[in-house]
Coordinates of C-alpha atoms in Angstrom, one line a residue:
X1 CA 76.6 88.2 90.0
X2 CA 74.5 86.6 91.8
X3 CA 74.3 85.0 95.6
X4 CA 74.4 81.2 94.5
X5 CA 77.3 81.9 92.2
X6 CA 79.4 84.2 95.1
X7 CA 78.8 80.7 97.5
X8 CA 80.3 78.8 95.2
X9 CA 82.9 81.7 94.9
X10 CA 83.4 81.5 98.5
X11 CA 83.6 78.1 99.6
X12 CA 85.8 77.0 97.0
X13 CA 88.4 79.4 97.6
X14 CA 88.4 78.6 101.2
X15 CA 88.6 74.9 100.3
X16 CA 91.3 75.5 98.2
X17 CA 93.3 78.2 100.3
X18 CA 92.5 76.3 103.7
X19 CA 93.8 73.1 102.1
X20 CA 96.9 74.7 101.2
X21 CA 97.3 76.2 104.7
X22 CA 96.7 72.5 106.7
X23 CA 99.4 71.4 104.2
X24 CA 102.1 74.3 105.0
X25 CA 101.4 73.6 108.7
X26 CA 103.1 69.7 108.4
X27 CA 107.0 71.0 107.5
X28 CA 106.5 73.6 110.0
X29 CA 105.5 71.1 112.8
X30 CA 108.8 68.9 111.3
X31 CA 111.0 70.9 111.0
X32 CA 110.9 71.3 107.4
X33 CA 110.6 67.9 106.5
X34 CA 108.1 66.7 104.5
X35 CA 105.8 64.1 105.7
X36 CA 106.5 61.5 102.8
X37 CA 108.2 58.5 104.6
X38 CA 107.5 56.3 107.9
X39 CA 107.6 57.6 111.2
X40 CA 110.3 55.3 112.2
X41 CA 112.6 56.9 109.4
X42 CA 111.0 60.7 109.8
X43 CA 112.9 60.1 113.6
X44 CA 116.2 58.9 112.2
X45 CA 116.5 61.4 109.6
X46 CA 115.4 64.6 111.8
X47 CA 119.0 66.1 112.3
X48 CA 120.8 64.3 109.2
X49 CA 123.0 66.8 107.3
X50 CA 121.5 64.9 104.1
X51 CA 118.5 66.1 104.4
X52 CA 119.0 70.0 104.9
X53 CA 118.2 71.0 101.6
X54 CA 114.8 69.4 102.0
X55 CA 114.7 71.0 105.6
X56 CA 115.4 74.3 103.7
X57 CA 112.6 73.6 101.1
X58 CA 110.0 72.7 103.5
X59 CA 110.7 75.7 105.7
X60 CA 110.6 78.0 102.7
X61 CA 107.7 76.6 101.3
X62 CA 105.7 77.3 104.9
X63 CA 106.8 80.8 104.6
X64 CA 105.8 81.5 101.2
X65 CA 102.3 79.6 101.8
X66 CA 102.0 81.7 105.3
X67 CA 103.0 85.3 103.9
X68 CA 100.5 84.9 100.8
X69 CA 97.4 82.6 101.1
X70 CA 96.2 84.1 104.2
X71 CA 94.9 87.5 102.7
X72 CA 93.2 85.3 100.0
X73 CA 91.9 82.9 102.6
X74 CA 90.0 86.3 104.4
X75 CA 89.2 87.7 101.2
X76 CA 87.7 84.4 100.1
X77 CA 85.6 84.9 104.2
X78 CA 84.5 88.0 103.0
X79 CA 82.8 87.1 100.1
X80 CA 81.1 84.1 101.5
X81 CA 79.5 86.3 103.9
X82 CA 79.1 89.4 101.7
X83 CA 76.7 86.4 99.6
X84 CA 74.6 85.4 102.9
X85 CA 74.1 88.9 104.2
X86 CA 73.0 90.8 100.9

């Protein structure tokens, strides 16, 4: 392989891991709500029982994002700088 091809490699998986880690970070700064309605409603709808399963789904969503991309995220590191230093 060569070094322009391991860039690419490299920058696209930490596009695409990093972008799925900024996204994972929004239901764990809410709680586990998702970000999809207006900030007036998001404060009304914090600690309504109707919305646990979604608190539930956001929270578990985090997790999963938080206990799998990461090692893909460094790996994706390594190979960007394993195509700059050979």
């Amino acid at each position: 392989m060569d070094r322009h091809m391991l860039e690419q490699i490299g920058f696209g998986g930490i596009a695409f891991t990093g972008l799925l880690l900024l996204i994972a970070v929004l239901p764990m700064l809410t709680n586990g709500l998702f970000v999809a309605r207006f900030p007036w409603d998001f404060i009304k709808h914090k600690n309504d029982p109707r919305f646990e399963a979604e608190r539930r789904a956001g929270k578990a969503y985090s997790n999963f994002i938080f206990k799998y991309v990461p090692p893909f995220f460094i790996g994706f590191l390594l190979i960007l700088m394993m195509a700059y230093l050979f």
